[in-house]
GROMACS .gro file of C-alpha atoms in nm:
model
  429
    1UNK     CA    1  18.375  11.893   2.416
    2UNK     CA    2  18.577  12.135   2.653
    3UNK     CA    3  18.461  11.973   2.950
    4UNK     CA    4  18.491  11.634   2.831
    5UNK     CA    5  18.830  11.707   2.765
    6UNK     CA    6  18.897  11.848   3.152
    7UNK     CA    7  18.685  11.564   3.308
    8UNK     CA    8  18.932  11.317   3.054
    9UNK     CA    9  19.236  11.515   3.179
   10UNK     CA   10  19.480  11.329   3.458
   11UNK     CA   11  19.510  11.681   3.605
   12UNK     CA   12  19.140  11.632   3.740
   13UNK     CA   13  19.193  11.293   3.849
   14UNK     CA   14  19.516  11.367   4.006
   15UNK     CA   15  19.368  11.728   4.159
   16UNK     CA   16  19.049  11.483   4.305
   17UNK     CA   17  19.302  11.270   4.466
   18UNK     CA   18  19.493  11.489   4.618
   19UNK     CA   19  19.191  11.697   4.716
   20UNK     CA   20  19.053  11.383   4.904
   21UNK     CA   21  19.403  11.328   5.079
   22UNK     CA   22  19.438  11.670   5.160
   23UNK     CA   23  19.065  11.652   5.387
   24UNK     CA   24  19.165  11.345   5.523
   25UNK     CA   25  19.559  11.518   5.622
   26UNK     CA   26  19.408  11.828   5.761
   27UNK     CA   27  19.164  11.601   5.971
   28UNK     CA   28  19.471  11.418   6.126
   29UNK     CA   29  19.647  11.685   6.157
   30UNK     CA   30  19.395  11.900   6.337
   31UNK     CA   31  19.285  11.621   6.577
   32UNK     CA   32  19.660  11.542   6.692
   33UNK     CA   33  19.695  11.939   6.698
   34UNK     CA   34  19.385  11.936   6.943
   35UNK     CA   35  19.528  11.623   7.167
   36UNK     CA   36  19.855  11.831   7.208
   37UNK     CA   37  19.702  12.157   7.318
   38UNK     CA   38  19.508  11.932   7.582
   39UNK     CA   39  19.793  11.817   7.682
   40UNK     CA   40  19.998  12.137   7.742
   41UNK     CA   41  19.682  12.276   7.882
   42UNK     CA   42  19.663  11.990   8.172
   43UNK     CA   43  20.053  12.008   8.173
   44UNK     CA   44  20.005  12.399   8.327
   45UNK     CA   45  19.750  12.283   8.521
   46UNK     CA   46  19.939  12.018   8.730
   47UNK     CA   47  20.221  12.227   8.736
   48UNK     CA   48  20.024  12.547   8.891
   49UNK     CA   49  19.916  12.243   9.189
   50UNK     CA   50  20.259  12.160   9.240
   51UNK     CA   51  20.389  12.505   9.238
   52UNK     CA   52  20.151  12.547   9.546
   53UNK     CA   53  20.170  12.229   9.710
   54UNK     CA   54  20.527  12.301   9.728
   55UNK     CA   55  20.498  12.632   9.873
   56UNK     CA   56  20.254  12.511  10.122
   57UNK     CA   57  20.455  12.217  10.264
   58UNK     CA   58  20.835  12.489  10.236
   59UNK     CA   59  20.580  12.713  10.408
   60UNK     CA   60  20.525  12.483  10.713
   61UNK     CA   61  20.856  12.421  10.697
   62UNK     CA   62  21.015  12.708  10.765
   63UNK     CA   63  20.736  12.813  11.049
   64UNK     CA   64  20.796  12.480  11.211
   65UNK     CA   65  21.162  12.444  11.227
   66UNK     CA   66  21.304  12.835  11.181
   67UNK     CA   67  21.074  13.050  11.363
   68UNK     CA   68  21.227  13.021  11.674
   69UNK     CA   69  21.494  13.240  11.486
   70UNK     CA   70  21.335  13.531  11.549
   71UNK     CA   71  21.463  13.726  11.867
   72UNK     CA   72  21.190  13.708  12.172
   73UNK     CA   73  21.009  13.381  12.014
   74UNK     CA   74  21.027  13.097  12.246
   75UNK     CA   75  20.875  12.768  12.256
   76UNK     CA   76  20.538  12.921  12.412
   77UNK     CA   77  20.496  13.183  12.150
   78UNK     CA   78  20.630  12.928  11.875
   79UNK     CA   79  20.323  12.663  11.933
   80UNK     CA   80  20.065  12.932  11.991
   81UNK     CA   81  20.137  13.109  11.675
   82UNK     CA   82  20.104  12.782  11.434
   83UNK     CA   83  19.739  12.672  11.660
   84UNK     CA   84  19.604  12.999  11.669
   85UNK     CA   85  19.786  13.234  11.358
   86UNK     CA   86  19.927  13.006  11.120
   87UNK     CA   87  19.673  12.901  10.850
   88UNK     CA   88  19.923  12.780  10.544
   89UNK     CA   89  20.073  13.130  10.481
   90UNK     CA   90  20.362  13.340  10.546
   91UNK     CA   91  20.165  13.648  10.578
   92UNK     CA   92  19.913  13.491  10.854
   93UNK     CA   93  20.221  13.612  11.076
   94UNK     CA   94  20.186  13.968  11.070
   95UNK     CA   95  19.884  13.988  11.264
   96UNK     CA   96  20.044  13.730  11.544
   97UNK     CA   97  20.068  14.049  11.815
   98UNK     CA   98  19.684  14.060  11.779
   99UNK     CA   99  19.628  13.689  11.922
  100UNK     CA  100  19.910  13.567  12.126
  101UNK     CA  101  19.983  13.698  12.450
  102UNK     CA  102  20.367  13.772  12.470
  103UNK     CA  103  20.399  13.967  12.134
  104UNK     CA  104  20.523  14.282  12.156
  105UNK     CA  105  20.508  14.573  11.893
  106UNK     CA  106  20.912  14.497  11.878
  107UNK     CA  107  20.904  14.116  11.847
  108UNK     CA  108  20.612  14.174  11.551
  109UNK     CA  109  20.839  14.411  11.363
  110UNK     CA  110  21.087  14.131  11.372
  111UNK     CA  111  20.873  13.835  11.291
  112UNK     CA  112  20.719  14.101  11.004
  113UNK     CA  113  21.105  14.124  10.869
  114UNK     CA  114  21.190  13.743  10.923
  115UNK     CA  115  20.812  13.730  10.711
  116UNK     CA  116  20.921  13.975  10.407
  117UNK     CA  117  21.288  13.795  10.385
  118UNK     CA  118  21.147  13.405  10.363
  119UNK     CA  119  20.891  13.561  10.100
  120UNK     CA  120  21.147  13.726   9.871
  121UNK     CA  121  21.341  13.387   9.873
  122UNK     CA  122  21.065  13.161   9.833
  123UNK     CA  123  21.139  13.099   9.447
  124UNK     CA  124  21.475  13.029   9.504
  125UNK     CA  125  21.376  12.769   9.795
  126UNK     CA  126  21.155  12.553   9.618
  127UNK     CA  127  21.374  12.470   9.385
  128UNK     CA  128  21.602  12.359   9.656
  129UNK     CA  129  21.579  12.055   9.858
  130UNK     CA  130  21.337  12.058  10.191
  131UNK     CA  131  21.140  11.765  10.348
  132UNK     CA  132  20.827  11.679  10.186
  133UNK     CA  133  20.943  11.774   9.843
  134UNK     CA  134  20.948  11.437   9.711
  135UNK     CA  135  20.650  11.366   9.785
  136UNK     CA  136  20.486  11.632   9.631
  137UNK     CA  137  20.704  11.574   9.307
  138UNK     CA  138  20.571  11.149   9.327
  139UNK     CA  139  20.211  11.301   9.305
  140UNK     CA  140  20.278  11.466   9.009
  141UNK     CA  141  20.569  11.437   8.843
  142UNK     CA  142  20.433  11.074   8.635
  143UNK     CA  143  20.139  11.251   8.496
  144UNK     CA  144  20.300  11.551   8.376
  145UNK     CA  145  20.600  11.354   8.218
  146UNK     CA  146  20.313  11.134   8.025
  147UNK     CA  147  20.183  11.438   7.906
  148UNK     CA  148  20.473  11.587   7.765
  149UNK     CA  149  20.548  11.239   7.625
  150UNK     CA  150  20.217  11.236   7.472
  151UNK     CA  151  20.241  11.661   7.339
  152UNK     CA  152  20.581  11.600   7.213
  153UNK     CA  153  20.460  11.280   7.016
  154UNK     CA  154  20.195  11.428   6.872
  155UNK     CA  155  20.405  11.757   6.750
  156UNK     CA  156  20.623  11.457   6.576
  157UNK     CA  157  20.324  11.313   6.405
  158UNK     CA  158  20.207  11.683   6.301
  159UNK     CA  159  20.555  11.734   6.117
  160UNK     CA  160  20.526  11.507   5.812
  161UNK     CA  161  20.133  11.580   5.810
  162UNK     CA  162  20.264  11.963   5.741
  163UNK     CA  163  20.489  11.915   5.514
  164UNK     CA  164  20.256  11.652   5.316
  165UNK     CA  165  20.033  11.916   5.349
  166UNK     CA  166  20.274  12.214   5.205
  167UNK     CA  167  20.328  11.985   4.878
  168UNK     CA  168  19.974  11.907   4.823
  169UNK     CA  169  19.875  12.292   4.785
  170UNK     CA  170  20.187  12.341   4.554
  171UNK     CA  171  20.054  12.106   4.349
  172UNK     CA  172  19.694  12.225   4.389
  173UNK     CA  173  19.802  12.550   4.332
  174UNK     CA  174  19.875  12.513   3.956
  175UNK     CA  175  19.587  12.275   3.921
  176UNK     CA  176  19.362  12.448   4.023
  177UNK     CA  177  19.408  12.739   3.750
  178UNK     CA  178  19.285  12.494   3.526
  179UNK     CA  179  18.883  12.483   3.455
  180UNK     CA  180  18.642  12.364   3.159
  181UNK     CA  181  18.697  12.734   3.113
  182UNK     CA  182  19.070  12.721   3.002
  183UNK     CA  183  18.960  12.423   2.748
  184UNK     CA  184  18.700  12.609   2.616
  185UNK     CA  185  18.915  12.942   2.567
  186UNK     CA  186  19.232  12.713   2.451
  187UNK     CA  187  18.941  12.610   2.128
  188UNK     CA  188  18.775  12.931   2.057
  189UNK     CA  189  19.151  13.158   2.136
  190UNK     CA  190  19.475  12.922   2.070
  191UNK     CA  191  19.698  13.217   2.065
  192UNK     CA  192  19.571  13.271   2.462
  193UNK     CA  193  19.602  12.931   2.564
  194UNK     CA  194  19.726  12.881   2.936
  195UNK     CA  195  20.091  12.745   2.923
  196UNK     CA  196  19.981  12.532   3.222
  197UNK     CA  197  19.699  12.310   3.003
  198UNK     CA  198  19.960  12.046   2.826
  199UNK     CA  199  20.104  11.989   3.197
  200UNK     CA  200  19.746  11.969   3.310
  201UNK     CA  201  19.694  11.698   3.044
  202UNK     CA  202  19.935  11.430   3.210
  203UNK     CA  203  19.853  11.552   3.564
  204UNK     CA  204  20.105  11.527   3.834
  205UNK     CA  205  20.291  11.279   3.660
  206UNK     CA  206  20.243  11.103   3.286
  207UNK     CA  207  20.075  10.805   3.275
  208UNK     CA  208  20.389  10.600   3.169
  209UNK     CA  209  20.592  10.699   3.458
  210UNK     CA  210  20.588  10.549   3.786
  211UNK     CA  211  20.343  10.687   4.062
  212UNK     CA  212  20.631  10.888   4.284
  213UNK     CA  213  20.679  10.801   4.653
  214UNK     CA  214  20.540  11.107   4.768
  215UNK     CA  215  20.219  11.093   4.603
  216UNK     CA  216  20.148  10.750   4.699
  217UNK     CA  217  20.199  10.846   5.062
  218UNK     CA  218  19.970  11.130   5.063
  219UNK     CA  219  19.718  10.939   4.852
  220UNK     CA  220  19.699  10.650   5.098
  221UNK     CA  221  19.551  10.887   5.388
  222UNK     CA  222  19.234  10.886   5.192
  223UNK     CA  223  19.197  10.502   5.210
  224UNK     CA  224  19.328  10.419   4.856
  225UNK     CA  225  19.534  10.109   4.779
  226UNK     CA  226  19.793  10.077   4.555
  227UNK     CA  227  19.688   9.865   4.309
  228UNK     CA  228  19.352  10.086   4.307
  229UNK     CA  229  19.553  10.395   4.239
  230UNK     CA  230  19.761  10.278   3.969
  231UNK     CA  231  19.420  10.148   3.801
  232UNK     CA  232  19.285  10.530   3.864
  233UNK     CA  233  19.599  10.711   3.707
  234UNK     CA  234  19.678  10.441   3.424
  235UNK     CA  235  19.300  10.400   3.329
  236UNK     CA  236  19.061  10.600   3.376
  237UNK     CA  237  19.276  10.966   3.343
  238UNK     CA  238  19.415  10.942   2.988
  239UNK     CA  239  19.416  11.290   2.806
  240UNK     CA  240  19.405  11.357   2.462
  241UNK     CA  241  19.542  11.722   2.352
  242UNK     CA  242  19.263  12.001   2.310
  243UNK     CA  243  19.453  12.113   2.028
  244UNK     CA  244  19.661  11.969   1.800
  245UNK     CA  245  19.855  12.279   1.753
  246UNK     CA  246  19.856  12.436   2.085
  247UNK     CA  247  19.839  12.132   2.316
  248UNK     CA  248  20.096  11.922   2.215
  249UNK     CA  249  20.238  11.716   2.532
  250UNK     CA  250  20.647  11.679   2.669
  251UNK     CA  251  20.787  11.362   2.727
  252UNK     CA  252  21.078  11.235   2.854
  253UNK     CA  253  21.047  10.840   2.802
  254UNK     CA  254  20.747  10.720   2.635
  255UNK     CA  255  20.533  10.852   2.352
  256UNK     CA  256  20.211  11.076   2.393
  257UNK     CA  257  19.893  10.901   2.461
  258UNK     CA  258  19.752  10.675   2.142
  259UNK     CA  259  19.486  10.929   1.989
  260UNK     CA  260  19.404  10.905   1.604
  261UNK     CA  261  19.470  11.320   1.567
  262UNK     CA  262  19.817  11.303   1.760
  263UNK     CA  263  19.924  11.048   1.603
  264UNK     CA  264  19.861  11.155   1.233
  265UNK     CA  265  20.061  11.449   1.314
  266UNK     CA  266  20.304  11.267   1.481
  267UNK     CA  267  20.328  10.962   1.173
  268UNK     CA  268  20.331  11.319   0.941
  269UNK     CA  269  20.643  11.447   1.137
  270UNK     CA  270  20.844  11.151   1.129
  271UNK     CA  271  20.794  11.103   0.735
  272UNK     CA  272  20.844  11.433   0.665
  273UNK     CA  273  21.169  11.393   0.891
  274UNK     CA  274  21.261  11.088   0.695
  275UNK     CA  275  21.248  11.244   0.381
  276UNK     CA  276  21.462  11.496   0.482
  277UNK     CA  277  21.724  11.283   0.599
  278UNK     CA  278  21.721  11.143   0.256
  279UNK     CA  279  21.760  11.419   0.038
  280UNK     CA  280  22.060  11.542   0.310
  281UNK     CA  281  22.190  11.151   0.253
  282UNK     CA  282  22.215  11.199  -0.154
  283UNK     CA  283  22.280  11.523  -0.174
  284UNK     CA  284  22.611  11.394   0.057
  285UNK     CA  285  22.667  11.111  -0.188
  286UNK     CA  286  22.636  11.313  -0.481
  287UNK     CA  287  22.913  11.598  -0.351
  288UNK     CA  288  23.115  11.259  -0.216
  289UNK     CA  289  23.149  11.163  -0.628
  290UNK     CA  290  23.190  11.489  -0.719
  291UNK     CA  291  23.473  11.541  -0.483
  292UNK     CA  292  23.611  11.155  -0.558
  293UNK     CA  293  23.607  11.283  -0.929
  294UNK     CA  294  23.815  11.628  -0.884
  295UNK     CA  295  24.036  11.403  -0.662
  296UNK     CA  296  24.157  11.151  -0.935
  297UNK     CA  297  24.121  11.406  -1.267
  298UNK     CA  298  24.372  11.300  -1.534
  299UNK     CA  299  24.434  11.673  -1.614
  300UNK     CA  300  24.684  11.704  -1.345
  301UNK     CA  301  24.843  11.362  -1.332
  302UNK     CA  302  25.173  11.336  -1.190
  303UNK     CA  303  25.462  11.182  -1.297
  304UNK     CA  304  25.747  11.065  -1.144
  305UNK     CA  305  26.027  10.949  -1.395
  306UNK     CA  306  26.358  10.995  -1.484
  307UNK     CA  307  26.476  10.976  -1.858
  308UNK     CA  308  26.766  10.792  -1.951
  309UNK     CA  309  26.906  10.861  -2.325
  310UNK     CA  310  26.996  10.532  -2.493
  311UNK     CA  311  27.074  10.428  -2.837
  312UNK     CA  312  26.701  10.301  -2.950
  313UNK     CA  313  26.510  10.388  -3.239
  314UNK     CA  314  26.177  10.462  -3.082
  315UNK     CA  315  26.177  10.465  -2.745
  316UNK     CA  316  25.832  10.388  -2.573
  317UNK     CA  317  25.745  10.546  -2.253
  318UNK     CA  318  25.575  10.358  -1.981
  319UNK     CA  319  25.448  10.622  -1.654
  320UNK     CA  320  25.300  10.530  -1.356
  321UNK     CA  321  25.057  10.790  -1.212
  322UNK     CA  322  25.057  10.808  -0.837
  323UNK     CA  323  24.843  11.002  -0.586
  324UNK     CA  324  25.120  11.157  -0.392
  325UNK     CA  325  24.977  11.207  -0.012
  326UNK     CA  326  25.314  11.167   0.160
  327UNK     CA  327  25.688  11.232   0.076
  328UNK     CA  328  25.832  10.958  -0.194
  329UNK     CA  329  26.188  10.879  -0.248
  330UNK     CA  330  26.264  10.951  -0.622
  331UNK     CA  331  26.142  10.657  -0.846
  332UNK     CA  332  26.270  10.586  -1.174
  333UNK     CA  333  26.089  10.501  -1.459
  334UNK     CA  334  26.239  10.226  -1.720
  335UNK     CA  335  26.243  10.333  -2.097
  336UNK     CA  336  26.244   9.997  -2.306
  337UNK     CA  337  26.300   9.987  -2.654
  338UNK     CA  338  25.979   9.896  -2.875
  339UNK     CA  339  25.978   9.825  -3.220
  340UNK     CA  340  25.734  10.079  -3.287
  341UNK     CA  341  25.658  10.459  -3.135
  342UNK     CA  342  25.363  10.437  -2.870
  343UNK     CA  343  25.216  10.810  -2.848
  344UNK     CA  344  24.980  10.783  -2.617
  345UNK     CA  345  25.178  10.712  -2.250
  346UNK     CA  346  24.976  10.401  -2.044
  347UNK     CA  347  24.880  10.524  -1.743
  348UNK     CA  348  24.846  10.320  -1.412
  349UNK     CA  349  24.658  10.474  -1.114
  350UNK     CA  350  24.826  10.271  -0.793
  351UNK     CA  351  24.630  10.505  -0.536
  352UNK     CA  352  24.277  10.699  -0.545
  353UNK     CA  353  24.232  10.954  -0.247
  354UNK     CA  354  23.860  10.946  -0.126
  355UNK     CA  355  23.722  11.145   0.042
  356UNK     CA  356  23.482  11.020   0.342
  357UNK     CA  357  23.266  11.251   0.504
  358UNK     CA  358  23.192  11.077   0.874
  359UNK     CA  359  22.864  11.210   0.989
  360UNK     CA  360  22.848  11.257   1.372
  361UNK     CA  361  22.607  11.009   1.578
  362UNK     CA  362  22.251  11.154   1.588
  363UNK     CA  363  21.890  11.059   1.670
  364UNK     CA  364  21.517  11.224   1.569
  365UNK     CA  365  21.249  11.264   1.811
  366UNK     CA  366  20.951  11.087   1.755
  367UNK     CA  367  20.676  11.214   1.972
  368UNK     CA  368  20.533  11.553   1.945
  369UNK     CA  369  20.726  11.721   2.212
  370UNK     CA  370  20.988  11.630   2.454
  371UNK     CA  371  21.202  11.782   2.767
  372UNK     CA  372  21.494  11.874   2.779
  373UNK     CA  373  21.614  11.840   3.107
  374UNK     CA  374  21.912  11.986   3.308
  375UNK     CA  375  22.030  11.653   3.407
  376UNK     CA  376  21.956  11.236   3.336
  377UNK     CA  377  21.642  11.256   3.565
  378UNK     CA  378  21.276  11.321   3.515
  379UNK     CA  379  21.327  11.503   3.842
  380UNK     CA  380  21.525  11.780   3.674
  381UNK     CA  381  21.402  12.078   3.544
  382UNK     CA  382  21.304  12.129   3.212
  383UNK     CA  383  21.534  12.393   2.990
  384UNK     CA  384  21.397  12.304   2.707
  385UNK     CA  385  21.144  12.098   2.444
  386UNK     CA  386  21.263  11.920   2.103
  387UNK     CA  387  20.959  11.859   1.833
  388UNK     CA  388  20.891  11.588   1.674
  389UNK     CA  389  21.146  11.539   1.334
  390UNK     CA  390  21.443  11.737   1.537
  391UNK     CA  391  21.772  11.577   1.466
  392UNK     CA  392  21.998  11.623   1.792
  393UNK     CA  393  22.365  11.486   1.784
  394UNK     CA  394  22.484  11.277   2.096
  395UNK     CA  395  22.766  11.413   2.256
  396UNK     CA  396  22.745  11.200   2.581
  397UNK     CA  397  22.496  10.885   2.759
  398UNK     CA  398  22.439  10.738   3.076
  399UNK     CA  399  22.563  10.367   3.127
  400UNK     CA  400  22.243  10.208   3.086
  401UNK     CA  401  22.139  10.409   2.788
  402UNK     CA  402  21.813  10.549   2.943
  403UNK     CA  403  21.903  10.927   2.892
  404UNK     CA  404  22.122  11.074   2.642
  405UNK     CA  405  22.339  11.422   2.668
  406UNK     CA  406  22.275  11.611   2.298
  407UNK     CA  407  22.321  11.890   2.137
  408UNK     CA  408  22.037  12.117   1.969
  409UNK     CA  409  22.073  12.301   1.647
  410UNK     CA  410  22.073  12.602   1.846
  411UNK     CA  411  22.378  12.483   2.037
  412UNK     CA  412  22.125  12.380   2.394
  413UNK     CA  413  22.297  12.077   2.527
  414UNK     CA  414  22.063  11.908   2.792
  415UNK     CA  415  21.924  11.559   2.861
  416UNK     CA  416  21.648  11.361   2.674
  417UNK     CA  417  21.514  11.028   2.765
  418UNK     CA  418  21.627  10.733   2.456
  419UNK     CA  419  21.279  10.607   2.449
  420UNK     CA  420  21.151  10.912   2.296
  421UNK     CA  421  21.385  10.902   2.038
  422UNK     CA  422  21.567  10.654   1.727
  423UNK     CA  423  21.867  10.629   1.539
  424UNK     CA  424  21.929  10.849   1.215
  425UNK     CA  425  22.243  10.662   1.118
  426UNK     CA  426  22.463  10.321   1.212
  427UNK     CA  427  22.681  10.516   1.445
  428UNK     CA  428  22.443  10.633   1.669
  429UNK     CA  429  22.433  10.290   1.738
   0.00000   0.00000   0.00000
């Protein structure tokens, strides 16, 4: 039963997908990682060659056109030193006493100095202009700009894959506390049931809602279409509650799943919620007469007359009984003579006060549990849950009438989606 229940479960099927994705995101990811460390490794490489080519040909450069700088080096000494000493270095110099005739201990200290000086500023003179430098930087300049091209493209591609990457172990990360385990315990142990199993039920999303953008994109590494993961999550991953006690599932726009034990308890809320409202309706209409009654009581009428004595042998008296509710200029009541006494006065009501109690605009969830969110988006964090049967009064709704702004009977105000809720009386409407 338990593990029917988890292999049922859109948690599983959504965990399964985004497993999948995730293998198929870290393969990506990994392989353009790989191309762009090959790159920056080849990138070093080149640059090393330059870095030396350059130095070879400044090198030459300086022996051929500035040695002759050097006090005692003349044109004889200046061609026998690059044939016989010279061999691509600054340093083959300081052995130049040793091979050509003409070098004294003096001039060698000074070609050693001019040596140590064109050394020192060798860094600084590469990056400088000198002949032959542009032809070092044609031989390698295109190839390292491709690479770096092709390292900094791949770091691009690598971004999204991360953060894809980042989202699909948060979402993993509660998923995965889920087992056949925590169905199993949830049956045997309700009061030790994970919170996380009725969010596990619907997965990363309820199967009424639309698949979000984000998990469509990180589904479709794996090779799924579309239309074959809307089948997956609106088919084949419906949940129905381990417990009707402890699991019972949050909505915010559609009812629960259509399962014979939720919705007995569901059909059981709502008619014990509409027999509720009823007694609350009559015992209103009752205390409505009752205060209609007290209103218009002949023990406290009031009259408003003025007597006038005339010559009459029985006078009969005619009053007219008024609600007052506002300020009345004096009226005057006409005696007329009658033939015979009347005792009992006739009394004519002109007015009845009512009194009209005008209940405030309210609905009554109708699915077992829904959020209450901190603003008119499915997006927005849940503060709290409304049970099936709670009446909520409307203080405020969107333009479209898909979410509504109410008020608990705890005082919580906080958004609920209309679809998961109906009417308790004609204003609502």
């Amino acid at each position: 039963m338990a593990r029917q229940e988890y292999a049922q479960a859109r948690g599983t099927a959504h965990k399964q997908l985004l497993s999948q994705a995730k293998n198929h995101i870290q393969s990506l990811y990994q392989k353009n990682l790989n191309k762009g460390r090959e790159a920056e490794t080849k990138i070093k490489a080149l640059s090393a060659r330059r870095e030396q080519e350059l130095e070879r040909v400044l090198v030459r450069h300086l022996v051929e056109n500035r040695l002759q700088e050097i006090h005692g080096i003349g044109p004889q000494q200046k061609t026998a030193i690059l044939q016989q000493v010279f061999r691509g270095k600054l340093s083959d110099l300081q052995h130049a006493s040793k091979t050509v005739p003409g070098i004294t201990p003096k001039i060698q200290y000074e070609i050693n100095r001019w040596v140590a000086q064109n050394q020192k500023a060798l860094p600084d003179l590469i990056n400088q202009d000198f002949p032959g430098k542009a032809v070092v930087d044609g031989k390698y300049y295109p190839e390292i700009e491709s690479l770096e091209w092709l390292a900094h493209t791949l770091e691009s591609e690598n971004r999204p894959l991360q953060e894809k990457l980042q989202r699909i172990d948060a979402e993993l990360t509660w998923l995965n506390q889920i087992t056949p385990n925590t169905f199993l315990k949830s049956l045997r142990r309700p009061e030790q049931v994970n919170p996380e199993l009725d969010r596990y039920l619907y997965g990363v999303f309820a199967e009424w809602e639309p698949v979000p953008e984000w998990f469509r994109e990180i589904v479709s590494f794996s090779g799924k279409s579309p239309e074959t993961l809307l089948t997956v999550t609106a088919t084949s991953t419906k949940a129905r509650p381990v417990n009707e006690v402890i699991s019972k599932p949050n909505a915010d726009s559609q009812p629960s799943p259509p399962h014979s034990t939720l919705r007995k308890a569901v059909e059981l809320a709502i008619i014990i919620g509409a027999i509720t409202g009823m007694c609350f309706f009559c015992f209103w209409l009752v205390l409505s007469v009752d205060v209609t009654r007290t209103t218009v009581s002949p023990a406290a009428p009031t009259f408003v007359a003025t007597n006038t004595r005339r010559p009459s042998a029985t006078p009969s008296v005619t009053a007219t009984l008024r609600i007052l509710t506002t300020a009345q200029p004096d009226p005057t009541a006409t005696y007329t003579p009658s033939a015979t006494q009347t005792n009992s006065p006739t009394v004519t009501p002109t007015d009845t006060a009512t009194v009209t109690a005008v209940p405030l605009p309210q609905v009554r969830v109708i699915i077992s549990a829904a959020n209450l969110r901190a603003g008119p988006d499915a997006s927005q964090p849940v503060v709290g849950i409304a049970r099936a049967g709670d009446l909520l009064a409307i203080i405020d709704a969107e333009d479209d009438g898909a979410w509504l702004l109410v008020q608990t009977g705890d005082g919580l105000r906080a958004w609920i989606g209309s679809t998961v809720v109906e009417p308790v009386n004609e204003e609502t409407n």
